[in-house]
Amino acid sequence: MLKLFEYNWQVRQDWFDWCETVSEEELLKRRTGGIGYILPTLYHIVAVEYGWICGGLQEKAIVIPPFEEVASLQQIKDFSAFCHAGLAPFVYDWNDSLEDRIMIDITDTGEEEAHKYGEVMRHVIAHEIHHVGQLSIWSRELGKKPVSANLIGRGLYDS
Amino acid sequence: MLKLFEYNWQVRQDWFDWCETVSEEELLKRRTGGIGYILPTLYHIVAVEYGWICGGLQEKAIVIPPFEEVASLQQIKDFSAFCHAGLAPFVYDWNDSLEDRIMIDITDTGEEEAHKYGEVMRHVIAHEIHHVGQLSIWSRELGKKPVSANLIGRGLYDS
């Protein structure tokens, strides 16, 4: 489980670096599909991981700022670092005994939904990879090479 | 590990169903980014999973047909089913003792590269999710709703 989170965090950092080479106008330009913009996609990835893991699984009282309050690359990077500090210890401490623990989620329509912790963790993993795939298309539309999505070759298994 | 493979296989089936609602012309139209076409992306997903797992990890002698030989939706679906039959038993039998086993890969440039089995499995998982994220953008460009990428809500944890 941990390796796929580490993969996502490394890829996310690479996308932050990629963003440094692109104008803010391009980062906030309306695009087709997904969240519809590059920077809000990165915000969304961070907020969803934080919401599910810190708010949901760890049951912490959290506040997720609206995008408008963190609407620059530096603020999204800071938001990501803040969230990471809150949730990474939980991910590093993950063990199989947590797989079938149940969390109760209140949906937007007020309904209660039960989810296993293992399901939430994998949902978060797939969520980030999916949205990063969308960024890679927009990158080519911009005429830029996207961040590599390869998991092999990132040094995740060197130690 | 298994749950993320099951997720990918279910999402892939949903994309095959989605393809049934789109003309062959659209499935083979040149697009920006990724593999550059919808149907070849699905072919690529299948071929890469089959290559790494059946050819690499299981060390079977496999033949991967070029895209031109399976260039219709039905043929890609058949190719996917054929590959799945070959590799699914290995995925279902996966256990943690396989994590650090080593496979030797010969790269396109003839070099030998060592990879842990666990690294290859996660590479394959991330690879499919990434390319599916790209399909979702092209789907919106076509004016169509993409397949849901949500892992939660697919019934993967109902049993």
Short mmCIF file of C-alpha atoms in Angstrom, two decimals:
data_model
loop_
_atom_site.label_atom_id
_atom_site.label_comp_id
_atom_site.label_asym_id
_atom_site.label_seq_id
_atom_site.Cartn_x
_atom_site.Cartn_y
_atom_site.Cartn_z
CA MET A 1 0.00 0.00 0.00
CA LEU A 2 2.74 2.42 1.06
CA LYS A 3 4.66 2.12 -2.21
CA LEU A 4 1.72 3.39 -4.26
CA PHE A 5 1.32 6.37 -1.93
CA GLU A 6 5.05 7.08 -2.21
CA TYR A 7 4.70 6.85 -5.99
CA ASN A 8 1.84 9.35 -5.96
CA TRP A 9 3.68 11.76 -3.69
CA GLN A 10 6.78 11.62 -5.88
CA VAL A 11 4.78 12.13 -9.07
CA ARG A 12 2.90 15.01 -7.43
CA GLN A 13 6.20 16.71 -6.57
CA ASP A 14 7.30 16.24 -10.19
CA TRP A 15 4.09 17.93 -11.34
CA PHE A 16 4.70 20.82 -8.95
CA ASP A 17 8.15 21.17 -10.54
CA TRP A 18 6.56 20.97 -13.98
CA CYS A 19 4.15 23.76 -12.98
CA GLU A 20 7.11 26.00 -12.22
CA THR A 21 7.90 25.96 -15.94
CA VAL A 22 4.38 27.00 -16.99
CA SER A 23 2.71 30.41 -16.72
CA GLU A 24 0.03 30.93 -14.10
CA GLU A 25 -2.33 31.77 -16.93
CA GLU A 26 -1.89 28.26 -18.36
CA LEU A 27 -2.28 26.70 -14.91
CA LEU A 28 -5.65 28.41 -14.55
CA LYS A 29 -6.87 28.16 -18.14
CA ARG A 30 -10.14 26.30 -18.72
CA ARG A 31 -9.61 22.86 -20.32
CA THR A 32 -11.83 19.99 -21.42
CA GLY A 33 -12.56 17.13 -19.04
CA GLY A 34 -11.71 16.26 -15.46
CA ILE A 35 -11.63 19.17 -13.04
CA GLY A 36 -11.15 21.46 -16.02
CA TYR A 37 -7.97 23.27 -14.96
CA ILE A 38 -4.42 22.21 -14.07
CA LEU A 39 -3.92 23.91 -10.70
CA PRO A 40 -7.39 23.07 -9.35
CA THR A 41 -6.69 19.44 -10.30
CA LEU A 42 -3.64 19.42 -8.05
CA TYR A 43 -5.66 21.12 -5.32
CA HIS A 44 -8.38 18.49 -5.73
CA ILE A 45 -5.90 15.61 -5.47
CA VAL A 46 -4.51 17.03 -2.23
CA ALA A 47 -7.92 17.85 -0.73
CA VAL A 48 -9.39 14.43 -1.51
CA GLU A 49 -6.44 12.54 -0.01
CA TYR A 50 -6.55 14.75 3.07
CA GLY A 51 -10.31 14.51 3.44
CA TRP A 52 -10.46 10.73 3.23
CA ILE A 53 -7.38 9.92 5.27
CA CYS A 54 -7.18 12.66 7.89
CA GLY A 55 -10.87 13.48 8.11
CA GLY A 56 -12.30 10.05 7.36
CA LEU A 57 -9.93 7.35 8.55
CA GLN A 58 -8.14 9.26 11.29
CA GLU A 59 -11.35 11.04 12.31
CA LYS A 60 -9.56 14.32 12.83
CA ALA A 61 -11.46 17.59 12.74
CA ILE A 62 -10.09 19.12 9.57
CA VAL A 63 -10.74 22.22 7.53
CA ILE A 64 -10.30 22.12 3.78
CA PRO A 65 -9.96 25.63 2.39
CA PRO A 66 -11.86 26.39 -0.81
CA PHE A 67 -9.63 26.60 -3.87
CA GLU A 68 -9.95 30.37 -3.97
CA GLU A 69 -8.04 30.64 -0.69
CA VAL A 70 -5.03 28.70 -2.00
CA ALA A 71 -5.20 29.66 -5.67
CA SER A 72 -1.49 29.94 -6.48
CA LEU A 73 1.12 27.26 -7.14
CA GLN A 74 3.03 28.14 -3.96
CA GLN A 75 -0.13 28.00 -1.86
CA ILE A 76 -1.11 24.62 -3.31
CA LYS A 77 2.39 23.32 -2.58
CA ASP A 78 2.10 24.60 0.99
CA PHE A 79 -1.37 23.08 1.31
CA SER A 80 -0.02 19.76 0.03
CA ALA A 81 2.88 19.85 2.51
CA PHE A 82 0.52 20.68 5.37
CA CYS A 83 -1.84 17.84 4.49
CA HIS A 84 1.02 15.43 3.94
CA ALA A 85 2.36 16.09 7.42
CA GLY A 86 -1.04 15.19 8.82
CA LEU A 87 -1.67 12.01 6.89
CA ALA A 88 1.73 10.48 6.08
CA PRO A 89 2.27 8.99 9.57
CA PHE A 90 -1.01 7.10 9.21
CA VAL A 91 0.03 5.74 5.81
CA TYR A 92 3.47 4.72 7.08
CA ASP A 93 1.88 3.00 10.09
CA TRP A 94 -0.65 1.14 7.93
CA ASN A 95 -0.95 -2.58 8.60
CA ASP A 96 -3.27 -5.28 7.35
CA SER A 97 -5.27 -5.34 10.58
CA LEU A 98 -6.79 -2.01 9.47
CA GLU A 99 -8.10 -3.38 6.16
CA ASP A 100 -11.62 -4.25 7.31
CA ARG A 101 -12.16 -1.52 9.87
CA ILE A 102 -15.26 0.51 8.98
CA MET A 103 -15.62 4.26 8.59
CA ILE A 104 -18.98 5.96 8.21
CA ASP A 105 -19.09 8.63 5.52
CA ILE A 106 -21.84 11.23 5.32
CA THR A 107 -22.52 11.87 1.65
CA ASP A 108 -23.43 15.20 0.11
CA THR A 109 -27.08 14.17 0.29
CA GLY A 110 -26.83 13.41 4.00
CA GLU A 111 -26.86 9.64 3.71
CA GLU A 112 -24.57 7.41 5.75
CA GLU A 113 -22.28 5.10 3.83
CA ALA A 114 -19.98 2.50 5.35
CA HIS A 115 -16.57 1.94 3.80
CA LYS A 116 -13.75 -0.38 4.74
CA TYR A 117 -10.47 1.37 5.48
CA GLY A 118 -8.72 -0.71 2.81
CA GLU A 119 -11.25 0.42 0.22
CA VAL A 120 -10.75 4.08 1.11
CA MET A 121 -6.97 3.77 0.90
CA ARG A 122 -7.13 2.22 -2.57
CA HIS A 123 -9.74 4.75 -3.69
CA VAL A 124 -7.34 7.55 -2.77
CA ILE A 125 -4.46 5.87 -4.63
CA ALA A 126 -6.47 5.36 -7.82
CA HIS A 127 -7.99 8.86 -7.58
CA GLU A 128 -4.63 10.61 -7.78
CA ILE A 129 -3.25 8.43 -10.59
CA HIS A 130 -6.42 8.99 -12.62
CA HIS A 131 -6.28 12.78 -12.35
CA VAL A 132 -2.56 12.78 -13.13
CA GLY A 133 -3.35 10.92 -16.34
CA GLN A 134 -5.59 13.85 -17.23
CA LEU A 135 -2.79 16.34 -16.50
CA SER A 136 -0.58 14.45 -18.93
CA ILE A 137 -3.01 15.13 -21.81
CA TRP A 138 -3.23 18.82 -20.98
CA SER A 139 0.56 18.94 -20.84
CA ARG A 140 0.81 17.71 -24.43
CA GLU A 141 -1.87 20.21 -25.45
CA LEU A 142 0.45 22.86 -24.06
CA GLY A 143 3.27 21.41 -26.15
CA LYS A 144 5.14 20.22 -23.08
CA LYS A 145 6.44 16.78 -22.13
CA PRO A 146 4.45 15.45 -19.18
CA VAL A 147 5.92 14.02 -16.00
CA SER A 148 6.71 10.33 -16.39
CA ALA A 149 4.00 8.07 -15.00
CA ASN A 150 6.34 5.09 -14.77
CA LEU A 151 6.47 3.53 -11.34
CA ILE A 152 9.47 1.43 -12.34
CA GLY A 153 12.62 3.51 -12.46
CA ARG A 154 11.68 5.93 -9.68
CA GLY A 155 13.93 4.31 -7.10
CA LEU A 156 10.97 3.35 -4.92
CA TYR A 157 12.43 -0.14 -4.42
CA ASP A 158 16.11 0.75 -4.12
CA SER A 159 16.32 0.56 -0.36
CA MET B 1 -2.85 -5.88 -4.53
CA LEU B 2 -5.68 -7.95 -5.95
CA LYS B 3 -8.32 -5.28 -5.31
CA LEU B 4 -6.55 -2.75 -7.51
CA PHE B 5 -6.28 -5.29 -10.32
CA GLU B 6 -9.97 -6.10 -9.96
CA TYR B 7 -10.68 -2.37 -10.06
CA ASN B 8 -8.70 -2.02 -13.29
CA TRP B 9 -10.38 -5.00 -14.91
CA GLN B 10 -13.82 -3.70 -14.01
CA VAL B 11 -13.03 -0.20 -15.28
CA ARG B 12 -11.58 -1.69 -18.48
CA GLN B 13 -14.80 -3.59 -19.08
CA ASP B 14 -16.74 -0.38 -18.53
CA TRP B 15 -14.57 1.33 -21.17
CA PHE B 16 -15.19 -1.53 -23.59
CA ASP B 17 -18.91 -0.97 -23.03
CA TRP B 18 -18.39 2.77 -23.52
CA CYS B 19 -16.62 2.04 -26.81
CA GLU B 20 -19.71 0.23 -28.04
CA THR B 21 -21.49 3.59 -28.00
CA VAL B 22 -18.84 5.36 -30.09
CA SER B 23 -18.11 5.04 -33.81
CA GLU B 24 -15.01 3.16 -34.93
CA GLU B 25 -13.87 6.37 -36.59
CA GLU B 26 -13.79 8.12 -33.22
CA LEU B 27 -12.02 5.14 -31.60
CA LEU B 28 -9.25 5.44 -34.20
CA LYS B 29 -9.10 9.21 -34.54
CA ARG B 30 -5.77 10.89 -33.76
CA ARG B 31 -5.81 12.76 -30.43
CA THR B 32 -3.36 14.81 -28.39
CA GLY B 33 -1.25 13.12 -25.71
CA GLY B 34 -0.77 9.63 -24.41
CA ILE B 35 -0.91 6.88 -27.01
CA GLY B 36 -2.81 9.28 -29.26
CA TYR B 37 -5.90 7.16 -30.00
CA ILE B 38 -8.63 5.54 -27.89
CA LEU B 39 -8.56 1.96 -29.17
CA PRO B 40 -4.75 1.69 -29.27
CA THR B 41 -4.73 2.92 -25.66
CA LEU B 42 -6.90 -0.02 -24.62
CA TYR B 43 -4.67 -2.35 -26.66
CA HIS B 44 -1.60 -0.86 -24.97
CA ILE B 45 -3.07 -1.35 -21.49
CA VAL B 46 -3.77 -5.02 -22.23
CA ALA B 47 -0.41 -5.66 -23.91
CA VAL B 48 1.61 -4.05 -21.12
CA GLU B 49 -0.17 -5.97 -18.36
CA TYR B 50 0.24 -9.21 -20.31
CA GLY B 51 3.89 -8.53 -21.14
CA TRP B 52 4.94 -7.76 -17.59
CA ILE B 53 2.91 -10.40 -15.79
CA CYS B 54 2.77 -13.35 -18.18
CA GLY B 55 6.02 -12.71 -20.02
CA GLY B 56 8.00 -11.12 -17.20
CA LEU B 57 6.88 -12.49 -13.87
CA GLN B 58 5.53 -15.86 -14.99
CA GLU B 59 8.32 -16.27 -17.57
CA LYS B 60 5.94 -17.68 -20.15
CA ALA B 61 6.84 -17.58 -23.83
CA ILE B 62 4.25 -15.11 -25.08
CA VAL B 63 3.46 -13.44 -28.37
CA ILE B 64 1.98 -9.95 -28.38
CA PRO B 65 0.35 -9.22 -31.73
CA PRO B 66 0.98 -5.77 -33.22
CA PHE B 67 -2.01 -3.46 -32.95
CA GLU B 68 -2.72 -3.82 -36.67
CA GLU B 69 -3.61 -7.48 -36.16
CA VAL B 70 -6.25 -6.74 -33.51
CA ALA B 71 -7.42 -3.33 -34.70
CA SER B 72 -11.13 -3.57 -33.93
CA LEU B 73 -13.03 -3.26 -30.68
CA GLN B 74 -14.10 -6.90 -30.75
CA GLN B 75 -10.54 -8.06 -31.41
CA ILE B 76 -9.18 -5.94 -28.55
CA LYS B 77 -11.85 -7.36 -26.26
CA ASP B 78 -10.88 -10.88 -27.34
CA PHE B 79 -7.20 -10.07 -26.88
CA SER B 80 -7.96 -8.72 -23.39
CA ALA B 81 -9.93 -11.86 -22.47
CA PHE B 82 -7.15 -14.10 -23.78
CA CYS B 83 -4.47 -12.23 -21.80
CA HIS B 84 -6.65 -12.11 -18.70
CA ALA B 85 -7.05 -15.88 -18.73
CA GLY B 86 -3.27 -16.19 -18.77
CA LEU B 87 -2.42 -13.74 -16.04
CA ALA B 88 -5.39 -13.64 -13.65
CA PRO B 89 -4.48 -16.90 -11.83
CA PHE B 90 -1.08 -15.42 -11.01
CA VAL B 91 -2.67 -12.26 -9.62
CA TYR B 92 -5.21 -14.22 -7.57
CA ASP B 93 -2.40 -16.43 -6.19
CA TRP B 94 -0.23 -13.44 -5.28
CA ASN B 95 1.21 -13.49 -1.77
CA ASP B 96 3.68 -11.29 0.04
CA SER B 97 6.48 -13.85 -0.27
CA LEU B 98 6.69 -12.87 -3.96
CA GLU B 99 7.29 -9.16 -3.23
CA ASP B 100 11.09 -9.22 -3.36
CA ARG B 101 11.62 -11.92 -5.98
CA ILE B 102 13.69 -10.55 -8.86
CA MET B 103 12.94 -10.60 -12.56
CA ILE B 104 15.48 -9.61 -15.20
CA ASP B 105 14.11 -7.42 -17.95
CA ILE B 106 15.90 -6.86 -21.24
CA THR B 107 15.28 -3.26 -22.28
CA ASP B 108 14.79 -2.02 -25.83
CA THR B 109 18.48 -1.10 -25.89
CA GLY B 110 19.54 -4.61 -24.88
CA GLU B 111 20.45 -3.79 -21.30
CA GLU B 112 19.52 -6.02 -18.37
CA GLU B 113 17.46 -4.45 -15.62
CA ALA B 114 16.47 -6.15 -12.36
CA HIS B 115 13.02 -5.47 -10.92
CA LYS B 116 11.31 -6.76 -7.84
CA TYR B 117 8.04 -8.57 -8.50
CA GLY B 118 6.19 -6.19 -6.19
CA GLU B 119 7.49 -3.22 -8.16
CA VAL B 120 6.32 -4.72 -11.46
CA MET B 121 2.85 -5.45 -10.08
CA ARG B 122 2.39 -1.88 -8.87
CA HIS B 123 3.81 -0.51 -12.10
CA VAL B 124 1.14 -2.39 -14.02
CA ILE B 125 -1.61 -1.14 -11.70
CA ALA B 126 -0.55 2.51 -12.01
CA HIS B 127 0.00 2.17 -15.76
CA GLU B 128 -3.61 1.25 -16.48
CA ILE B 129 -5.12 3.87 -14.18
CA HIS B 130 -2.93 6.55 -15.76
CA HIS B 131 -3.98 5.72 -19.32
CA VAL B 132 -7.62 5.50 -18.28
CA GLY B 133 -7.33 9.04 -16.95
CA GLN B 134 -6.30 10.05 -20.46
CA LEU B 135 -9.32 8.28 -21.96
CA SER B 136 -11.56 10.29 -19.67
CA ILE B 137 -10.34 13.56 -21.21
CA TRP B 138 -10.86 12.32 -24.74
CA SER B 139 -14.33 11.17 -23.74
CA ARG B 140 -15.29 14.71 -22.73
CA GLU B 141 -13.77 16.03 -25.98
CA LEU B 142 -16.20 13.71 -27.73
CA GLY B 143 -19.02 15.19 -25.66
CA LYS B 144 -19.54 11.93 -23.79
CA LYS B 145 -19.56 11.17 -20.07
CA PRO B 146 -16.52 9.07 -19.19
CA VAL B 147 -16.58 5.85 -17.20
CA SER B 148 -16.47 6.52 -13.46
CA ALA B 149 -12.99 6.23 -12.01
CA ASN B 150 -14.29 5.84 -8.47
CA LEU B 151 -13.01 2.75 -6.71
CA ILE B 152 -15.51 3.23 -3.90
CA GLY B 153 -18.98 2.22 -4.99
CA ARG B 154 -17.94 -0.53 -7.41
CA GLY B 155 -18.84 -3.35 -5.02
CA LEU B 156 -15.23 -4.52 -4.83
CA TYR B 157 -15.51 -4.87 -1.05
CA ASP B 158 -19.03 -6.26 -0.81
CA SER B 159 -18.03 -9.87 -0.31
#
